[in-house]
Short mmCIF file of C-alpha atoms and ligand atoms in Angstrom, two decimals:
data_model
loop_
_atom_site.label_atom_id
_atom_site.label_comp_id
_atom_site.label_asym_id
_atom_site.label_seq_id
_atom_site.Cartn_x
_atom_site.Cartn_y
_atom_site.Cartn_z
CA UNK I 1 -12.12 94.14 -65.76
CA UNK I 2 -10.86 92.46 -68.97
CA UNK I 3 -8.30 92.54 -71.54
CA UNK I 4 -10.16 94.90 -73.63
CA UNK I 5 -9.10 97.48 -70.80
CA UNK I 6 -5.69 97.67 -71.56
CA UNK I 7 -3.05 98.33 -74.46
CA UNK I 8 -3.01 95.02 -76.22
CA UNK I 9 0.06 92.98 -75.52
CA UNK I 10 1.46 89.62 -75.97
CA UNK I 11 3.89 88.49 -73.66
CA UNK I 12 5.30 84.92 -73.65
CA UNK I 13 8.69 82.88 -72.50
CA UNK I 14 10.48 80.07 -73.29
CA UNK I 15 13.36 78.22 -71.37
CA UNK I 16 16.63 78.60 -72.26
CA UNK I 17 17.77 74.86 -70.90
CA UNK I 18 18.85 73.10 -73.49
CA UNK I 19 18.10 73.18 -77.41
CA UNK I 20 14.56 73.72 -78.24
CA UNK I 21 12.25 71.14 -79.83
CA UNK I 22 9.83 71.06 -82.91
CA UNK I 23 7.21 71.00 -80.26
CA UNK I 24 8.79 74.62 -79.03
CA UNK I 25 8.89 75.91 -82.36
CA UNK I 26 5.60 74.96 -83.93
CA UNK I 27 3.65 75.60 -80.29
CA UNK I 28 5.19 78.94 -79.84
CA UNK I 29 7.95 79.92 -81.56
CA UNK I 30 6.07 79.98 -85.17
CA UNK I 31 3.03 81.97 -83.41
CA UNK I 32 4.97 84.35 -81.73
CA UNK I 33 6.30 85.48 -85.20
CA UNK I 34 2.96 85.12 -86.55
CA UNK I 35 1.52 87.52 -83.49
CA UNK I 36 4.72 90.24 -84.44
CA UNK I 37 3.96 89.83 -88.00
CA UNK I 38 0.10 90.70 -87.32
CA UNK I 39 1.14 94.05 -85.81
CA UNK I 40 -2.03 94.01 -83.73
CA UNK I 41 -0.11 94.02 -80.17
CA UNK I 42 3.24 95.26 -79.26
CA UNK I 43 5.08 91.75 -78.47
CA UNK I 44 7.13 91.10 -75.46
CA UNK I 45 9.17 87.78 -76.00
CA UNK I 46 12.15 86.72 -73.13
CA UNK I 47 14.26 83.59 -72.57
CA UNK I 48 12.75 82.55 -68.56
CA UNK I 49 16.55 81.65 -67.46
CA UNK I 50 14.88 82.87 -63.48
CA UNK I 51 12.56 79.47 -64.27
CA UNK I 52 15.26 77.28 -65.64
CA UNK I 53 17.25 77.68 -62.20
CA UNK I 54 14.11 76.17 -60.70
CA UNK I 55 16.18 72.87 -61.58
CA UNK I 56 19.87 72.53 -61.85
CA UNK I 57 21.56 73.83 -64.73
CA UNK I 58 25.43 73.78 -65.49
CA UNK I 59 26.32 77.71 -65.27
CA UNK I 60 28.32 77.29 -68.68
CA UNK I 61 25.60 75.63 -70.66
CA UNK I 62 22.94 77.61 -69.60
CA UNK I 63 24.93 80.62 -70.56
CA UNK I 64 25.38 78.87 -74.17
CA UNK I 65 21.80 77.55 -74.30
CA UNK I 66 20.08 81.46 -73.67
CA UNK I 67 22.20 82.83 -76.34
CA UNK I 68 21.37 79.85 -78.68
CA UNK I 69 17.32 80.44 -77.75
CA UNK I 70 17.85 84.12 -78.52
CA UNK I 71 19.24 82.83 -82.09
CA UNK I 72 16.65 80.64 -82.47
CA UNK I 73 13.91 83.55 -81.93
CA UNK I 74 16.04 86.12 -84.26
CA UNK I 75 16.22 83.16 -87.03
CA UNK I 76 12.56 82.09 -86.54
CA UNK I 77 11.45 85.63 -87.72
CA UNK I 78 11.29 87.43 -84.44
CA UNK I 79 12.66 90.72 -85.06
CA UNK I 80 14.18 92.31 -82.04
CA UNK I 81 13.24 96.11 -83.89
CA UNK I 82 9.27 95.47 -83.62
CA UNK I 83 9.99 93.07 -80.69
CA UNK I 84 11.11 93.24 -77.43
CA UNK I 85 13.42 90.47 -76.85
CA UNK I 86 15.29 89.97 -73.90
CA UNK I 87 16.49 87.58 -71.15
CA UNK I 88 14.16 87.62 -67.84
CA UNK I 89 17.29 87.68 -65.45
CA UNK I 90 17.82 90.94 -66.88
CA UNK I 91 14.51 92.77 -65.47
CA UNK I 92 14.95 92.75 -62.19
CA UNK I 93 10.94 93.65 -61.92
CA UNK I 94 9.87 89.88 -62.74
CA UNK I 95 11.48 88.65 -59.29
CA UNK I 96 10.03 91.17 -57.57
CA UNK I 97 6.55 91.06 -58.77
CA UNK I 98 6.66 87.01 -57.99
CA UNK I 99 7.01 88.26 -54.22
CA UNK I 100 4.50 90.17 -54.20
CA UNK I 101 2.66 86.99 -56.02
CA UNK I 102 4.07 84.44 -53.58
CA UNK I 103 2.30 86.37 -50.57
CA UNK I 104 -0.95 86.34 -53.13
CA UNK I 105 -1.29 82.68 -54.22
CA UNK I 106 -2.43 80.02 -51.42
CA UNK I 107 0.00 76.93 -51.33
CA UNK I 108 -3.13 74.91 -52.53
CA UNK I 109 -3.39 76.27 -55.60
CA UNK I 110 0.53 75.58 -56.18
CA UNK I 111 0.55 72.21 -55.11
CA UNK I 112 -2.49 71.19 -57.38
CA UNK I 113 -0.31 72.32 -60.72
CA UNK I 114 0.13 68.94 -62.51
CA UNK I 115 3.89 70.28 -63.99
CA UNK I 116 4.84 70.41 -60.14
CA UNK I 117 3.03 67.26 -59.22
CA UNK I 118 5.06 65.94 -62.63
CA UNK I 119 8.57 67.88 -62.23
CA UNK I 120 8.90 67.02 -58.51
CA UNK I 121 7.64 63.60 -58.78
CA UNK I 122 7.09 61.26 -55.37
CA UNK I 123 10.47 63.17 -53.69
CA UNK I 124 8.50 66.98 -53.01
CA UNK I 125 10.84 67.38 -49.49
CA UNK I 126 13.53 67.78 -52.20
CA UNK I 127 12.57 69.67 -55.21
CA UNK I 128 13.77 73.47 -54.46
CA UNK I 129 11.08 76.28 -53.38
CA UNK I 130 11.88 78.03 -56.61
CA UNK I 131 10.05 74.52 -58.54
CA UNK I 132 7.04 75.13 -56.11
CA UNK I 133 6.33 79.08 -56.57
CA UNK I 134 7.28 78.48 -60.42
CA UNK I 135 4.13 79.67 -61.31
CA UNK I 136 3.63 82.62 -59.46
CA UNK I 137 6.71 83.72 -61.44
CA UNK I 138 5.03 82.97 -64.61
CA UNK I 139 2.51 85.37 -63.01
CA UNK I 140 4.64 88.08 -62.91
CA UNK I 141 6.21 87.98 -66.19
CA UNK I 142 3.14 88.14 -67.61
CA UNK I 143 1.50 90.76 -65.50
CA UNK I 144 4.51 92.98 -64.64
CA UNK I 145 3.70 94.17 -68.04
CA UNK I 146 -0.06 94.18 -67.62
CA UNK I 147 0.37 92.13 -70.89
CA UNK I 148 -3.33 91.08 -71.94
CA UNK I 149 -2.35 87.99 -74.51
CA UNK I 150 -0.48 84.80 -73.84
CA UNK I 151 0.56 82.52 -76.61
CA UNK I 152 1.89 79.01 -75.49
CA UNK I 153 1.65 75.46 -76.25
CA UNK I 154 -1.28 73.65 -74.58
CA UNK I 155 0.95 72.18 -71.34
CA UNK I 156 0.51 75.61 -69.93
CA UNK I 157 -3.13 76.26 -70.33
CA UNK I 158 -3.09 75.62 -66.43
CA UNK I 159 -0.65 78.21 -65.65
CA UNK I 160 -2.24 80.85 -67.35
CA UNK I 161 -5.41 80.10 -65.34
CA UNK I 162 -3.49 80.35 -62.13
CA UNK I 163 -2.24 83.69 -63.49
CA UNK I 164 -5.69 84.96 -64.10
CA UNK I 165 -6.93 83.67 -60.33
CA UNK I 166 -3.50 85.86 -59.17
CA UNK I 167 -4.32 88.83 -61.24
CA UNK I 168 -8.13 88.40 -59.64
CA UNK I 169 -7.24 87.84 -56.28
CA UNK I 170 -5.02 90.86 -56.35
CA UNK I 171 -7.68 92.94 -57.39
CA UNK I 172 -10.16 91.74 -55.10
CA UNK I 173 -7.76 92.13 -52.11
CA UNK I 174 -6.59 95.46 -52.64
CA UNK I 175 -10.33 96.63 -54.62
CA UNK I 176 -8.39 97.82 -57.40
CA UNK I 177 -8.99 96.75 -61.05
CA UNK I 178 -5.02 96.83 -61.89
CA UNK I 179 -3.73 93.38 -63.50
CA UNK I 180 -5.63 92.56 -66.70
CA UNK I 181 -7.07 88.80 -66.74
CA UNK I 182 -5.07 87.87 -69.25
CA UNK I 183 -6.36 85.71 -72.22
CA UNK I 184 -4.25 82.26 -73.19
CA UNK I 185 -3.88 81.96 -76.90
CA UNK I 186 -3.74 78.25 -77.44
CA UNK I 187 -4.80 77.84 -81.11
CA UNK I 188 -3.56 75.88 -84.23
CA UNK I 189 -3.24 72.20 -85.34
CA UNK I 190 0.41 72.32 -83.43
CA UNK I 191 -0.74 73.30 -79.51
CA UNK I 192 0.03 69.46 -78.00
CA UNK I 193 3.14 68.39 -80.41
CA UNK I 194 3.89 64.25 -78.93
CA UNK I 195 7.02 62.33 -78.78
CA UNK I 196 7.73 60.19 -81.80
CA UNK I 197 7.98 57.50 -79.76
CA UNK I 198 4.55 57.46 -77.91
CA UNK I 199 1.44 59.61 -79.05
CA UNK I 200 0.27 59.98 -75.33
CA UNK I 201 3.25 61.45 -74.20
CA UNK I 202 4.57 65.34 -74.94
CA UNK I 203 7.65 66.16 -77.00
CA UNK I 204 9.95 67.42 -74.67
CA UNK I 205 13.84 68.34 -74.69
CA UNK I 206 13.78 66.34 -71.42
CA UNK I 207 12.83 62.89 -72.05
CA UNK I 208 15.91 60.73 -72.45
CA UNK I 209 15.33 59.46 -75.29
CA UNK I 210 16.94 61.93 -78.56
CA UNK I 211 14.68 59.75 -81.23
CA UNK I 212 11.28 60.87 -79.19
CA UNK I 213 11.91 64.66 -80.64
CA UNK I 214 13.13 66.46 -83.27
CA UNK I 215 15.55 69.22 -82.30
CA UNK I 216 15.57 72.76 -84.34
CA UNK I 217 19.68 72.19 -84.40
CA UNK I 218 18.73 68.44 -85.64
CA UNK I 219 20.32 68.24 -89.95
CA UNK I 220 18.42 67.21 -92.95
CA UNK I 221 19.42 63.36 -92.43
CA UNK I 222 18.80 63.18 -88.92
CA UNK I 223 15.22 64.89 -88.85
CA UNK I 224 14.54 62.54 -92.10
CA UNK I 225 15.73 59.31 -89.60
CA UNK I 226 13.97 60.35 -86.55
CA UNK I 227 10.58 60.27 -88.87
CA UNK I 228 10.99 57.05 -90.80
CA UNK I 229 11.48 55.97 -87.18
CA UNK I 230 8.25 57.11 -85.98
CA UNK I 231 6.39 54.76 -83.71
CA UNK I 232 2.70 54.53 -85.81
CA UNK I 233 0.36 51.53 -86.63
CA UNK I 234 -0.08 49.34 -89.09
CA UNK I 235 -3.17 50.86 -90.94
CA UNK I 236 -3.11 53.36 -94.13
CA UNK I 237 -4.13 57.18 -93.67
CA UNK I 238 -7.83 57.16 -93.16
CA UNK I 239 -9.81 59.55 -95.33
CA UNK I 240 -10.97 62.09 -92.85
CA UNK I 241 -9.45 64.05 -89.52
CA UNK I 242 -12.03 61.98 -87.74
CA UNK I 243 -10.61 58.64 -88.65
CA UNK I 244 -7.44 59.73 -86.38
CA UNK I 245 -9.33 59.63 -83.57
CA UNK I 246 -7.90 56.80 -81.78
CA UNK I 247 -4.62 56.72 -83.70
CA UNK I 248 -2.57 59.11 -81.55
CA UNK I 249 0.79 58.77 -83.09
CA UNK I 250 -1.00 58.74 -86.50
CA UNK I 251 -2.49 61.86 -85.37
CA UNK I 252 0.23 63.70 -84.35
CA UNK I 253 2.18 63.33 -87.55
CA UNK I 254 -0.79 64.57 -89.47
CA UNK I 255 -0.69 67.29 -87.09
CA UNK I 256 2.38 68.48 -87.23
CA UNK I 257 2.43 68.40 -91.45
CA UNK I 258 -0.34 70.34 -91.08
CA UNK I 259 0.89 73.22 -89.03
CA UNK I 260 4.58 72.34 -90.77
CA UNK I 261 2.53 73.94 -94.19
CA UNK I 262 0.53 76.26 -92.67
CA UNK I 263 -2.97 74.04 -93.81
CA UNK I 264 -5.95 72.84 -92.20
CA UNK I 265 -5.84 69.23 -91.17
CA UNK I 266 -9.03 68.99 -92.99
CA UNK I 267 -6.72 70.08 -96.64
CA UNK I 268 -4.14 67.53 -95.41
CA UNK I 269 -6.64 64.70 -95.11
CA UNK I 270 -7.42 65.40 -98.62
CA UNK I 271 -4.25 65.04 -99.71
CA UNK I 272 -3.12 62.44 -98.17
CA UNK I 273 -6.17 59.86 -97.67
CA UNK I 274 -4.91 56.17 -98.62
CA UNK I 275 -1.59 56.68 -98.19
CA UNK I 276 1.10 53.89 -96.26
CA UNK I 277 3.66 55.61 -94.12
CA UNK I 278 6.23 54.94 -96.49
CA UNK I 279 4.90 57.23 -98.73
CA UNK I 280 3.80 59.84 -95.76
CA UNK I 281 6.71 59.98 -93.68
CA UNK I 282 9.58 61.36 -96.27
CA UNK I 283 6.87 63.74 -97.59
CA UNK I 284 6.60 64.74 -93.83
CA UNK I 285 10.75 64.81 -93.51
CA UNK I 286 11.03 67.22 -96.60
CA UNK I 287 8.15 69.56 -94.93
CA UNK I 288 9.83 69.85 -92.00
CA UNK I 289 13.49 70.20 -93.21
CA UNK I 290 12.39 72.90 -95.63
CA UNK I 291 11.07 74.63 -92.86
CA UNK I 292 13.71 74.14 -89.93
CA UNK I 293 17.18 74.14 -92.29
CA UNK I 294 17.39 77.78 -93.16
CA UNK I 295 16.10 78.59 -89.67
CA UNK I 296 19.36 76.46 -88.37
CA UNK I 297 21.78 78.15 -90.98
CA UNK I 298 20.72 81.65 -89.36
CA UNK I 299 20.66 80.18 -86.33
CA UNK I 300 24.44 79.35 -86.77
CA UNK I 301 25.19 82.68 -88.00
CA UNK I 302 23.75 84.49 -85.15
CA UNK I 303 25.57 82.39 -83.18
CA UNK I 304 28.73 83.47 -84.97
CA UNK I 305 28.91 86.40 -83.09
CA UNK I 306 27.62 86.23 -79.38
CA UNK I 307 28.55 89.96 -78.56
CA UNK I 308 25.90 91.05 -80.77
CA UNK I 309 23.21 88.69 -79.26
CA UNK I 310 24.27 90.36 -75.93
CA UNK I 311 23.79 93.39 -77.28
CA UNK I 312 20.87 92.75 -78.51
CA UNK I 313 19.60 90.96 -75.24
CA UNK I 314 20.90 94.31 -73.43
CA UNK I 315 18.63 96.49 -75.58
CA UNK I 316 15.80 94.93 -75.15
CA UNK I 317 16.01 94.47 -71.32
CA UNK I 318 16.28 97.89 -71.40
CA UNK I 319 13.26 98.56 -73.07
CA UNK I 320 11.46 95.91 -71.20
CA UNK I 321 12.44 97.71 -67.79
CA UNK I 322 10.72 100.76 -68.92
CA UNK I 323 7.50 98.98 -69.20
CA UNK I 324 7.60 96.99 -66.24
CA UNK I 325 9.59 99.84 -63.67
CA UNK I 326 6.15 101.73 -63.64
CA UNK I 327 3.71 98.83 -62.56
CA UNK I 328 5.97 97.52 -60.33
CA UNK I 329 6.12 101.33 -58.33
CA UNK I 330 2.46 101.41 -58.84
CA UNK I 331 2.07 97.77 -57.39
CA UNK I 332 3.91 98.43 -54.43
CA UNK I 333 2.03 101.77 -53.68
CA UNK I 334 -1.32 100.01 -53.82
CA UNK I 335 0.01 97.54 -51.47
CA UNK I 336 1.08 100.39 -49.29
CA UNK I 337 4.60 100.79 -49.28
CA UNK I 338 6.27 103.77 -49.53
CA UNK I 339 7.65 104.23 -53.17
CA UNK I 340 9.87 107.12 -53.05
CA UNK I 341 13.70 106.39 -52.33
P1 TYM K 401 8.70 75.75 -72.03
O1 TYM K 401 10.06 76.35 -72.03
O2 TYM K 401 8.54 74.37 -71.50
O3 TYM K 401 8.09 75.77 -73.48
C1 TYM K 401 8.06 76.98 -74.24
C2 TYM K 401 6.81 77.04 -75.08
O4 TYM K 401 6.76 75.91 -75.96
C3 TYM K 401 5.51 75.24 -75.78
N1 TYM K 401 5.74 73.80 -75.96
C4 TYM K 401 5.03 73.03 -76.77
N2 TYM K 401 3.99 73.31 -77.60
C5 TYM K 401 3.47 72.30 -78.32
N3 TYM K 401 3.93 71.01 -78.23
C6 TYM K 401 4.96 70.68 -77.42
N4 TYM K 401 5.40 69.43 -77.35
C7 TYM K 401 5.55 71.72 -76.63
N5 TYM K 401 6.57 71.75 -75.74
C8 TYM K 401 6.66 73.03 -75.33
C9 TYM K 401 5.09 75.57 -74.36
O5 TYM K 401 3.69 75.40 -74.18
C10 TYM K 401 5.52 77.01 -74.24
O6 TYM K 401 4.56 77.88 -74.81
N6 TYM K 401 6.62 77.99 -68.07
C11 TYM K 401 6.91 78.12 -69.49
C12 TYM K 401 7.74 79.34 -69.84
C13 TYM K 401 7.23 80.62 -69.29
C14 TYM K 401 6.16 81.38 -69.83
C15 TYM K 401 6.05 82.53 -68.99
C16 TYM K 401 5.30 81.20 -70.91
C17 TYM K 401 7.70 81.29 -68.21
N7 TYM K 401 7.01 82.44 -68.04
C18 TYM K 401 5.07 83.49 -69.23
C19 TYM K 401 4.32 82.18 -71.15
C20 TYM K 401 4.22 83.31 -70.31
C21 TYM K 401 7.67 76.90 -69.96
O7 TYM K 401 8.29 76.21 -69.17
O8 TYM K 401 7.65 76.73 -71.28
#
């Protein structure tokens, strides 16, 4: 069975532990809007707070940080009347459906996940159980809504495979053709954003150092000294894509003007073939404040009023549960346990 089967849907997540990153934005923020705008799929979008816990977070800032993600979606574009937007603590179905998923995936497919391998480091005996099964949770937020499209940034390409070898192995198990195999949809000039500071290494709200990233709450002077900043080399902007190749940092910047305008990298190359960094890097600044500013100023003024975010959060949870209440039931009768109560 295939996507094709089912009502096309996009589901996707994004942790609410700390503030989000360019990298967030441009990887999956900016296509989920551009998946709601398309009006092709109903879209499903949720703060994962269930998958932040996997590490520790301060109860008081993670509070602050999911309402500041939900602003972030709402100011993006991400309109919670043709979306459903909500926070994944909310839906009690997702923890359920990663039980089921946890007695479904083999501990050797969980332990060869490079974000464990990455997130747990040399120390395993003491990362929780919650960092381990991490994925079969991913599993079920996707699939507790029998959701057939995934948009995300390129770090969770492996993920989404795992989901599809759940989905299958559920199937197989139980000879039903219930879960979809989901498709990933990792496309765009923007799917591997990488630190300012070294090209081989992701942007990430985690890495210590604040001059590696640019942060969607960062202001006009700060994104503009975070770029002149850059780590690149010493050579102009070659004339084609291709002349990149071995340049990552020079790469990446190229990269993310180009999905900062919306353009092929091919158009950028054209534009800017010849050019010294001096000339590229404020050029690249002004892209990507014109883009991120009024997305902070409505992020502020969501922020303004946190009952209403709540609200809004409550709504869509709501609506979410009536998706999800039905496969769950049906999940659990296939499995053979008796549904009624
Ligand atoms: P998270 O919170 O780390 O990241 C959220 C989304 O942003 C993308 N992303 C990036 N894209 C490009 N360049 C970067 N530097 C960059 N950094 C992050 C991620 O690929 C992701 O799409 N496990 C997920 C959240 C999750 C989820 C799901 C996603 C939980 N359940 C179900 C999809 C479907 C995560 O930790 O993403």
């Amino acid at each position: 069975m295939t996507g094709s089967d089912f009502t096309p849907r996009v589901f996707s997540g994004i942790q609410p532990s700390g503030g989000l990153t360019l990298g967030n934005y441009l990887g999956a923020l900016k296509r989920f809007v551009d998946m709601q705008d398309a009006a092709t799929h109903e879209c499903i979008y949720c703060m994962v707070d269930l998958h932040a816990v996997t590490v520790w977070q301060d109860p008081v800032a993670l509070k602050a940080s999911t309402r500041e993600a939900a602003a972030a979606f709402m100011a993006a574009g991400i309109d919670p009347a043709r979306s459903i937007l909500f926070n994944q603590s909310q839906v009690p179905q997702h923890a359920q459906l990663a039980w089921v998923f946890n007695c479904v995936a083999r501990m050797g497919w969980m332990g060869r996940m490079t974000q464990w391998k990455d997130k747990a480091g040399k120390n395993t005996e003491n990362a929780s159980l919650g960092l381990f099964a991490y994925p079969a949770l991913m599993a079920a937020d996707i699939l507790v809504y029998h959701a057939t499209h995934v948009p995300v940034g390129d770090d969770q390409k492996q993920h989404l495979e795992l989901t599809r070898d759940i989905a299958a192995k559920f199937n197989h198990d139980f000879g039903v053709d219930f879960f979809p195999i989901t498709e990933p949809v990792i496309e765009g000039p923007a799917t591997r954003v990488m630190s300012l500071r070294d090209g081989t290494k992701k942007m990430s709200k985690s890495d210590p150092s604040d001059m590696s990233r640019i942060n969607m709450s960062d202001d006009a002077d700060t994104i503009a000294q975070k770029f002149r900043k850059a780590r690149t080399d010493p050579e102009p902007l070659p004339d084609s894509y291709e002349g990149l190749k071995d340049r990552p940092e020079a790469r990446n910047l190229v990269d993310i003007y180009a999905a900062l305008s919306g353009r092929s990298t091919e158009d950028i190359m054209n534009e800017v073939a010849g050019w010294q960094w001096g000339q590229f890097k404020p050029h690249l600044a002004e892209a990507a404040v014109a883009t991120l500013a009024p997305i902070t100023d409505e992020m502020t003024r969501f922020m303004n009023d946190p009952a209403e975010i709540d609200r809004i959060l409550g709504e869509g949870a709501g609506r979410a549960e009536e998706i999800a209440a039905p496969i769950l039931t049906r999940t659990y009768d296939i499995m053979g346990m008796v549904a009624s109560r």
